[in-house]
């Protein structure tokens, strides 16, 4: 009797194992998608801050500039807290021992860049020219390091298409302006006026 059940039990064990593996793959893909969505929102906030550091309020208007800055202040704060859902603090000795569980230990490095961006955004309005330049540098570094960490978390080491893996060419605007084929440019202009 036991010998007759062995194939059935083996088949059930295989089904359970396959289902478990499928479920793990689905959960992993869901987490990756959620982290990617969060990372894209963070990149938007970090890039917006970088542009605000580069463009004085007088260039785009004081009201729109301040509105964008205020949005970055709110977004970076919220993104840090949302990021805690994906990246737990690193437990380290007694640091934060009396805090709530999500805040015990040291914040993960990927969230540090959003915290720094939040601090820059809070101080940018009214900062002197030298401080703005320094905060611009800090905002640029935060963006680059965040993107690098996020890419490691959700990105692929290789692209799907071989064409997108080819190294880019020189794309400095002054160089490209000098390289314009005048005949092709004339055709382009003509096609826009039709």
JSON list of N, CA and C in Angstrom, two decimals, residues 51-108:
[
{"chain": "A", "resi": 51, "resn": "UNK", "atom": "N", "xyz": [18.42, 70.43, -10.86]},
{"chain": "A", "resi": 51, "resn": "UNK", "atom": "CA", "xyz": [18.07, 71.51, -11.79]},
{"chain": "A", "resi": 51, "resn": "UNK", "atom": "C", "xyz": [17.77, 72.81, -11.04]},
{"chain": "A", "resi": 52, "resn": "UNK", "atom": "N", "xyz": [17.14, 72.72, -9.88]},
{"chain": "A", "resi": 52, "resn": "UNK", "atom": "CA", "xyz": [16.87, 73.92, -9.09]},
{"chain": "A", "resi": 52, "resn": "UNK", "atom": "C", "xyz": [18.17, 74.55, -8.59]},
{"chain": "A", "resi": 53, "resn": "UNK", "atom": "N", "xyz": [19.16, 73.72, -8.31]},
{"chain": "A", "resi": 53, "resn": "UNK", "atom": "CA", "xyz": [20.48, 74.24, -7.92]},
{"chain": "A", "resi": 53, "resn": "UNK", "atom": "C", "xyz": [21.16, 74.95, -9.10]},
{"chain": "A", "resi": 54, "resn": "UNK", "atom": "N", "xyz": [20.92, 74.45, -10.30]},
{"chain": "A", "resi": 54, "resn": "UNK", "atom": "CA", "xyz": [21.56, 75.00, -11.50]},
{"chain": "A", "resi": 54, "resn": "UNK", "atom": "C", "xyz": [20.87, 76.26, -12.00]},
{"chain": "A", "resi": 55, "resn": "UNK", "atom": "N", "xyz": [19.56, 76.34, -11.81]},
{"chain": "A", "resi": 55, "resn": "UNK", "atom": "CA", "xyz": [18.78, 77.46, -12.35]},
{"chain": "A", "resi": 55, "resn": "UNK", "atom": "C", "xyz": [18.31, 78.36, -11.22]},
{"chain": "A", "resi": 56, "resn": "UNK", "atom": "N", "xyz": [18.78, 79.58, -11.18]},
{"chain": "A", "resi": 56, "resn": "UNK", "atom": "CA", "xyz": [18.28, 80.49, -10.13]},
{"chain": "A", "resi": 56, "resn": "UNK", "atom": "C", "xyz": [16.79, 80.79, -10.35]},
{"chain": "A", "resi": 57, "resn": "UNK", "atom": "N", "xyz": [16.15, 81.19, -9.29]},
{"chain": "A", "resi": 57, "resn": "UNK", "atom": "CA", "xyz": [14.72, 81.50, -9.34]},
{"chain": "A", "resi": 57, "resn": "UNK", "atom": "C", "xyz": [14.42, 82.57, -10.39]},
{"chain": "A", "resi": 58, "resn": "UNK", "atom": "N", "xyz": [15.37, 83.46, -10.59]},
{"chain": "A", "resi": 58, "resn": "UNK", "atom": "CA", "xyz": [15.15, 84.54, -11.57]},
{"chain": "A", "resi": 58, "resn": "UNK", "atom": "C", "xyz": [15.03, 83.99, -13.00]},
{"chain": "A", "resi": 59, "resn": "UNK", "atom": "N", "xyz": [15.56, 82.83, -13.23]},
{"chain": "A", "resi": 59, "resn": "UNK", "atom": "CA", "xyz": [15.54, 82.25, -14.59]},
{"chain": "A", "resi": 59, "resn": "UNK", "atom": "C", "xyz": [14.19, 81.64, -14.94]},
{"chain": "A", "resi": 60, "resn": "UNK", "atom": "N", "xyz": [13.53, 81.03, -13.97]},
{"chain": "A", "resi": 60, "resn": "UNK", "atom": "CA", "xyz": [12.25, 80.39, -14.26]},
{"chain": "A", "resi": 60, "resn": "UNK", "atom": "C", "xyz": [11.09, 81.06, -13.52]},
{"chain": "A", "resi": 61, "resn": "UNK", "atom": "N", "xyz": [11.39, 82.07, -12.77]},
{"chain": "A", "resi": 61, "resn": "UNK", "atom": "CA", "xyz": [10.36, 82.77, -12.01]},
{"chain": "A", "resi": 61, "resn": "UNK", "atom": "C", "xyz": [10.37, 82.31, -10.56]},
{"chain": "A", "resi": 62, "resn": "UNK", "atom": "N", "xyz": [10.26, 83.26, -9.67]},
{"chain": "A", "resi": 62, "resn": "UNK", "atom": "CA", "xyz": [10.36, 82.94, -8.24]},
{"chain": "A", "resi": 62, "resn": "UNK", "atom": "C", "xyz": [9.27, 81.98, -7.78]},
{"chain": "A", "resi": 63, "resn": "UNK", "atom": "N", "xyz": [8.04, 82.22, -8.21]},
{"chain": "A", "resi": 63, "resn": "UNK", "atom": "CA", "xyz": [6.92, 81.38, -7.74]},
{"chain": "A", "resi": 63, "resn": "UNK", "atom": "C", "xyz": [7.06, 79.93, -8.23]},
{"chain": "A", "resi": 64, "resn": "UNK", "atom": "N", "xyz": [7.30, 79.68, -9.54]},
{"chain": "A", "resi": 64, "resn": "UNK", "atom": "CA", "xyz": [7.45, 78.28, -9.96]},
{"chain": "A", "resi": 64, "resn": "UNK", "atom": "C", "xyz": [8.67, 77.61, -9.33]},
{"chain": "A", "resi": 65, "resn": "UNK", "atom": "N", "xyz": [9.75, 78.37, -9.16]},
{"chain": "A", "resi": 65, "resn": "UNK", "atom": "CA", "xyz": [10.97, 77.83, -8.55]},
{"chain": "A", "resi": 65, "resn": "UNK", "atom": "C", "xyz": [10.69, 77.38, -7.12]},
{"chain": "A", "resi": 66, "resn": "UNK", "atom": "N", "xyz": [10.04, 78.23, -6.36]},
{"chain": "A", "resi": 66, "resn": "UNK", "atom": "CA", "xyz": [9.73, 77.90, -4.96]},
{"chain": "A", "resi": 66, "resn": "UNK", "atom": "C", "xyz": [8.73, 76.75, -4.87]},
{"chain": "A", "resi": 67, "resn": "UNK", "atom": "N", "xyz": [7.80, 76.71, -5.80]},
{"chain": "A", "resi": 67, "resn": "UNK", "atom": "CA", "xyz": [6.82, 75.62, -5.82]},
{"chain": "A", "resi": 67, "resn": "UNK", "atom": "C", "xyz": [7.51, 74.28, -6.06]},
{"chain": "A", "resi": 68, "resn": "UNK", "atom": "N", "xyz": [8.42, 74.27, -7.03]},
{"chain": "A", "resi": 68, "resn": "UNK", "atom": "CA", "xyz": [9.19, 73.04, -7.32]},
{"chain": "A", "resi": 68, "resn": "UNK", "atom": "C", "xyz": [10.03, 72.64, -6.11]},
{"chain": "A", "resi": 69, "resn": "UNK", "atom": "N", "xyz": [10.67, 73.63, -5.49]},
{"chain": "A", "resi": 69, "resn": "UNK", "atom": "CA", "xyz": [11.52, 73.35, -4.34]},
{"chain": "A", "resi": 69, "resn": "UNK", "atom": "C", "xyz": [10.69, 72.78, -3.19]},
{"chain": "A", "resi": 70, "resn": "UNK", "atom": "N", "xyz": [9.54, 73.35, -2.95]},
{"chain": "A", "resi": 70, "resn": "UNK", "atom": "CA", "xyz": [8.66, 72.86, -1.89]},
{"chain": "A", "resi": 70, "resn": "UNK", "atom": "C", "xyz": [8.23, 71.42, -2.18]},
{"chain": "A", "resi": 71, "resn": "UNK", "atom": "N", "xyz": [7.97, 71.12, -3.45]},
{"chain": "A", "resi": 71, "resn": "UNK", "atom": "CA", "xyz": [7.59, 69.76, -3.83]},
{"chain": "A", "resi": 71, "resn": "UNK", "atom": "C", "xyz": [8.74, 68.79, -3.56]},
{"chain": "A", "resi": 72, "resn": "UNK", "atom": "N", "xyz": [9.98, 69.21, -3.85]},
{"chain": "A", "resi": 72, "resn": "UNK", "atom": "CA", "xyz": [11.14, 68.36, -3.58]},
{"chain": "A", "resi": 72, "resn": "UNK", "atom": "C", "xyz": [11.28, 68.12, -2.07]},
{"chain": "A", "resi": 73, "resn": "UNK", "atom": "N", "xyz": [11.05, 69.15, -1.29]},
{"chain": "A", "resi": 73, "resn": "UNK", "atom": "CA", "xyz": [11.15, 69.00, 0.17]},
{"chain": "A", "resi": 73, "resn": "UNK", "atom": "C", "xyz": [10.17, 67.93, 0.65]},
{"chain": "A", "resi": 74, "resn": "UNK", "atom": "N", "xyz": [8.92, 68.00, 0.18]},
{"chain": "A", "resi": 74, "resn": "UNK", "atom": "CA", "xyz": [7.93, 67.01, 0.59]},
{"chain": "A", "resi": 74, "resn": "UNK", "atom": "C", "xyz": [8.25, 65.63, 0.02]},
{"chain": "A", "resi": 75, "resn": "UNK", "atom": "N", "xyz": [8.58, 65.58, -1.28]},
{"chain": "A", "resi": 75, "resn": "UNK", "atom": "CA", "xyz": [8.82, 64.30, -1.94]},
{"chain": "A", "resi": 75, "resn": "UNK", "atom": "C", "xyz": [10.00, 63.55, -1.32]},
{"chain": "A", "resi": 76, "resn": "UNK", "atom": "N", "xyz": [11.10, 64.24, -1.07]},
{"chain": "A", "resi": 76, "resn": "UNK", "atom": "CA", "xyz": [12.27, 63.55, -0.51]},
{"chain": "A", "resi": 76, "resn": "UNK", "atom": "C", "xyz": [11.96, 63.01, 0.88]},
{"chain": "A", "resi": 77, "resn": "UNK", "atom": "N", "xyz": [11.23, 63.76, 1.67]},
{"chain": "A", "resi": 77, "resn": "UNK", "atom": "CA", "xyz": [10.88, 63.28, 3.01]},
{"chain": "A", "resi": 77, "resn": "UNK", "atom": "C", "xyz": [10.01, 62.02, 2.93]},
{"chain": "A", "resi": 78, "resn": "UNK", "atom": "N", "xyz": [9.01, 62.06, 2.08]},
{"chain": "A", "resi": 78, "resn": "UNK", "atom": "CA", "xyz": [8.11, 60.91, 1.91]},
{"chain": "A", "resi": 78, "resn": "UNK", "atom": "C", "xyz": [8.86, 59.72, 1.32]},
{"chain": "A", "resi": 79, "resn": "UNK", "atom": "N", "xyz": [9.72, 59.96, 0.36]},
{"chain": "A", "resi": 79, "resn": "UNK", "atom": "CA", "xyz": [10.47, 58.86, -0.28]},
{"chain": "A", "resi": 79, "resn": "UNK", "atom": "C", "xyz": [11.41, 58.16, 0.70]},
{"chain": "A", "resi": 80, "resn": "UNK", "atom": "N", "xyz": [11.97, 58.90, 1.63]},
{"chain": "A", "resi": 80, "resn": "UNK", "atom": "CA", "xyz": [12.82, 58.27, 2.66]},
{"chain": "A", "resi": 80, "resn": "UNK", "atom": "C", "xyz": [11.97, 57.29, 3.46]},
{"chain": "A", "resi": 81, "resn": "UNK", "atom": "N", "xyz": [10.82, 57.74, 3.91]},
{"chain": "A", "resi": 81, "resn": "UNK", "atom": "CA", "xyz": [9.97, 56.87, 4.72]},
{"chain": "A", "resi": 81, "resn": "UNK", "atom": "C", "xyz": [9.45, 55.67, 3.92]},
{"chain": "A", "resi": 82, "resn": "UNK", "atom": "N", "xyz": [9.07, 55.90, 2.68]},
{"chain": "A", "resi": 82, "resn": "UNK", "atom": "CA", "xyz": [8.62, 54.78, 1.83]},
{"chain": "A", "resi": 82, "resn": "UNK", "atom": "C", "xyz": [9.77, 53.82, 1.57]},
{"chain": "A", "resi": 83, "resn": "UNK", "atom": "N", "xyz": [10.97, 54.36, 1.44]},
{"chain": "A", "resi": 83, "resn": "UNK", "atom": "CA", "xyz": [12.13, 53.51, 1.20]},
{"chain": "A", "resi": 83, "resn": "UNK", "atom": "C", "xyz": [12.42, 52.56, 2.35]},
{"chain": "A", "resi": 84, "resn": "UNK", "atom": "N", "xyz": [12.01, 52.94, 3.54]},
{"chain": "A", "resi": 84, "resn": "UNK", "atom": "CA", "xyz": [12.21, 52.06, 4.70]},
{"chain": "A", "resi": 84, "resn": "UNK", "atom": "C", "xyz": [11.44, 50.75, 4.55]},
{"chain": "A", "resi": 85, "resn": "UNK", "atom": "N", "xyz": [10.41, 50.75, 3.70]},
{"chain": "A", "resi": 85, "resn": "UNK", "atom": "CA", "xyz": [9.65, 49.52, 3.47]},
{"chain": "A", "resi": 85, "resn": "UNK", "atom": "C", "xyz": [10.48, 48.50, 2.68]},
{"chain": "A", "resi": 86, "resn": "UNK", "atom": "N", "xyz": [11.44, 48.98, 1.90]},
{"chain": "A", "resi": 86, "resn": "UNK", "atom": "CA", "xyz": [12.27, 48.10, 1.09]},
{"chain": "A", "resi": 86, "resn": "UNK", "atom": "C", "xyz": [13.64, 47.84, 1.70]},
{"chain": "A", "resi": 87, "resn": "UNK", "atom": "N", "xyz": [14.15, 48.84, 2.43]},
{"chain": "A", "resi": 87, "resn": "UNK", "atom": "CA", "xyz": [15.52, 48.78, 2.92]},
{"chain": "A", "resi": 87, "resn": "UNK", "atom": "C", "xyz": [15.53, 49.01, 4.43]},
{"chain": "A", "resi": 88, "resn": "UNK", "atom": "N", "xyz": [15.71, 47.94, 5.16]},
{"chain": "A", "resi": 88, "resn": "UNK", "atom": "CA", "xyz": [15.70, 48.02, 6.63]},
{"chain": "A", "resi": 88, "resn": "UNK", "atom": "C", "xyz": [17.00, 48.63, 7.13]},
{"chain": "A", "resi": 89, "resn": "UNK", "atom": "N", "xyz": [16.90, 49.27, 8.29]},
{"chain": "A", "resi": 89, "resn": "UNK", "atom": "CA", "xyz": [18.09, 49.81, 8.93]},
{"chain": "A", "resi": 89, "resn": "UNK", "atom": "C", "xyz": [19.06, 48.67, 9.24]},
{"chain": "A", "resi": 90, "resn": "UNK", "atom": "N", "xyz": [20.33, 49.00, 9.24]},
{"chain": "A", "resi": 90, "resn": "UNK", "atom": "CA", "xyz": [21.37, 48.04, 9.57]},
{"chain": "A", "resi": 90, "resn": "UNK", "atom": "C", "xyz": [21.56, 48.09, 11.08]},
{"chain": "A", "resi": 91, "resn": "UNK", "atom": "N", "xyz": [21.28, 46.99, 11.72]},
{"chain": "A", "resi": 91, "resn": "UNK", "atom": "CA", "xyz": [21.40, 46.93, 13.18]},
{"chain": "A", "resi": 91, "resn": "UNK", "atom": "C", "xyz": [22.87, 47.06, 13.55]},
{"chain": "A", "resi": 92, "resn": "UNK", "atom": "N", "xyz": [23.14, 47.98, 14.48]},
{"chain": "A", "resi": 92, "resn": "UNK", "atom": "CA", "xyz": [24.52, 48.24, 14.87]},
{"chain": "A", "resi": 92, "resn": "UNK", "atom": "C", "xyz": [24.57, 48.61, 16.35]},
{"chain": "A", "resi": 93, "resn": "UNK", "atom": "N", "xyz": [24.90, 47.64, 17.17]},
{"chain": "A", "resi": 93, "resn": "UNK", "atom": "CA", "xyz": [25.06, 47.90, 18.58]},
{"chain": "A", "resi": 93, "resn": "UNK", "atom": "C", "xyz": [23.84, 48.53, 19.21]},
{"chain": "A", "resi": 94, "resn": "UNK", "atom": "N", "xyz": [24.07, 49.62, 19.90]},
{"chain": "A", "resi": 94, "resn": "UNK", "atom": "CA", "xyz": [23.01, 50.27, 20.67]},
{"chain": "A", "resi": 94, "resn": "UNK", "atom": "C", "xyz": [22.38, 51.44, 19.92]},
{"chain": "A", "resi": 95, "resn": "UNK", "atom": "N", "xyz": [22.84, 51.73, 18.71]},
{"chain": "A", "resi": 95, "resn": "UNK", "atom": "CA", "xyz": [22.34, 52.90, 17.98]},
{"chain": "A", "resi": 95, "resn": "UNK", "atom": "C", "xyz": [20.85, 52.77, 17.70]},
{"chain": "A", "resi": 96, "resn": "UNK", "atom": "N", "xyz": [20.09, 53.71, 18.21]},
{"chain": "A", "resi": 96, "resn": "UNK", "atom": "CA", "xyz": [18.64, 53.71, 18.00]},
{"chain": "A", "resi": 96, "resn": "UNK", "atom": "C", "xyz": [17.92, 52.63, 18.78]},
{"chain": "A", "resi": 97, "resn": "UNK", "atom": "N", "xyz": [18.55, 52.10, 19.78]},
{"chain": "A", "resi": 97, "resn": "UNK", "atom": "CA", "xyz": [18.01, 50.97, 20.53]},
{"chain": "A", "resi": 97, "resn": "UNK", "atom": "C", "xyz": [16.62, 51.24, 21.09]},
{"chain": "A", "resi": 98, "resn": "UNK", "atom": "N", "xyz": [16.36, 52.48, 21.46]},
{"chain": "A", "resi": 98, "resn": "UNK", "atom": "CA", "xyz": [15.07, 52.81, 22.07]},
{"chain": "A", "resi": 98, "resn": "UNK", "atom": "C", "xyz": [14.04, 53.29, 21.05]},
{"chain": "A", "resi": 99, "resn": "UNK", "atom": "N", "xyz": [14.42, 53.34, 19.79]},
{"chain": "A", "resi": 99, "resn": "UNK", "atom": "CA", "xyz": [13.50, 53.81, 18.74]},
{"chain": "A", "resi": 99, "resn": "UNK", "atom": "C", "xyz": [12.56, 52.68, 18.32]},
{"chain": "A", "resi": 100, "resn": "UNK", "atom": "N", "xyz": [11.55, 53.05, 17.53]},
{"chain": "A", "resi": 100, "resn": "UNK", "atom": "CA", "xyz": [10.67, 52.03, 16.96]},
{"chain": "A", "resi": 100, "resn": "UNK", "atom": "C", "xyz": [11.50, 51.11, 16.08]},
{"chain": "A", "resi": 101, "resn": "UNK", "atom": "N", "xyz": [11.02, 49.91, 15.87]},
{"chain": "A", "resi": 101, "resn": "UNK", "atom": "CA", "xyz": [11.84, 48.88, 15.20]},
{"chain": "A", "resi": 101, "resn": "UNK", "atom": "C", "xyz": [12.36, 49.30, 13.82]},
{"chain": "A", "resi": 102, "resn": "UNK", "atom": "N", "xyz": [11.58, 50.04, 13.05]},
{"chain": "A", "resi": 102, "resn": "UNK", "atom": "CA", "xyz": [12.03, 50.45, 11.70]},
{"chain": "A", "resi": 102, "resn": "UNK", "atom": "C", "xyz": [13.16, 51.48, 11.75]},
{"chain": "A", "resi": 103, "resn": "UNK", "atom": "N", "xyz": [13.38, 52.07, 12.92]},
{"chain": "A", "resi": 103, "resn": "UNK", "atom": "CA", "xyz": [14.36, 53.15, 13.04]},
{"chain": "A", "resi": 103, "resn": "UNK", "atom": "C", "xyz": [15.57, 52.75, 13.89]},
{"chain": "A", "resi": 104, "resn": "UNK", "atom": "N", "xyz": [15.64, 51.51, 14.31]},
{"chain": "A", "resi": 104, "resn": "UNK", "atom": "CA", "xyz": [16.78, 51.04, 15.10]},
{"chain": "A", "resi": 104, "resn": "UNK", "atom": "C", "xyz": [17.95, 50.75, 14.17]},
{"chain": "A", "resi": 105, "resn": "UNK", "atom": "N", "xyz": [19.12, 51.11, 14.62]},
{"chain": "A", "resi": 105, "resn": "UNK", "atom": "CA", "xyz": [20.33, 50.88, 13.81]},
{"chain": "A", "resi": 105, "resn": "UNK", "atom": "C", "xyz": [20.60, 52.07, 12.90]},
{"chain": "A", "resi": 106, "resn": "UNK", "atom": "N", "xyz": [21.38, 51.81, 11.87]},
{"chain": "A", "resi": 106, "resn": "UNK", "atom": "CA", "xyz": [21.78, 52.87, 10.94]},
{"chain": "A", "resi": 106, "resn": "UNK", "atom": "C", "xyz": [20.99, 52.76, 9.64]},
{"chain": "A", "resi": 107, "resn": "UNK", "atom": "N", "xyz": [20.57, 53.90, 9.14]},
{"chain": "A", "resi": 107, "resn": "UNK", "atom": "CA", "xyz": [19.81, 53.98, 7.89]},
{"chain": "A", "resi": 107, "resn": "UNK", "atom": "C", "xyz": [20.68, 53.42, 6.76]},
{"chain": "A", "resi": 108, "resn": "UNK", "atom": "N", "xyz": [20.11, 52.67, 5.81]},
{"chain": "A", "resi": 108, "resn": "UNK", "atom": "CA", "xyz": [20.89, 52.16, 4.69]},
{"chain": "A", "resi": 108, "resn": "UNK", "atom": "C", "xyz": [21.35, 53.29, 3.78]}
]
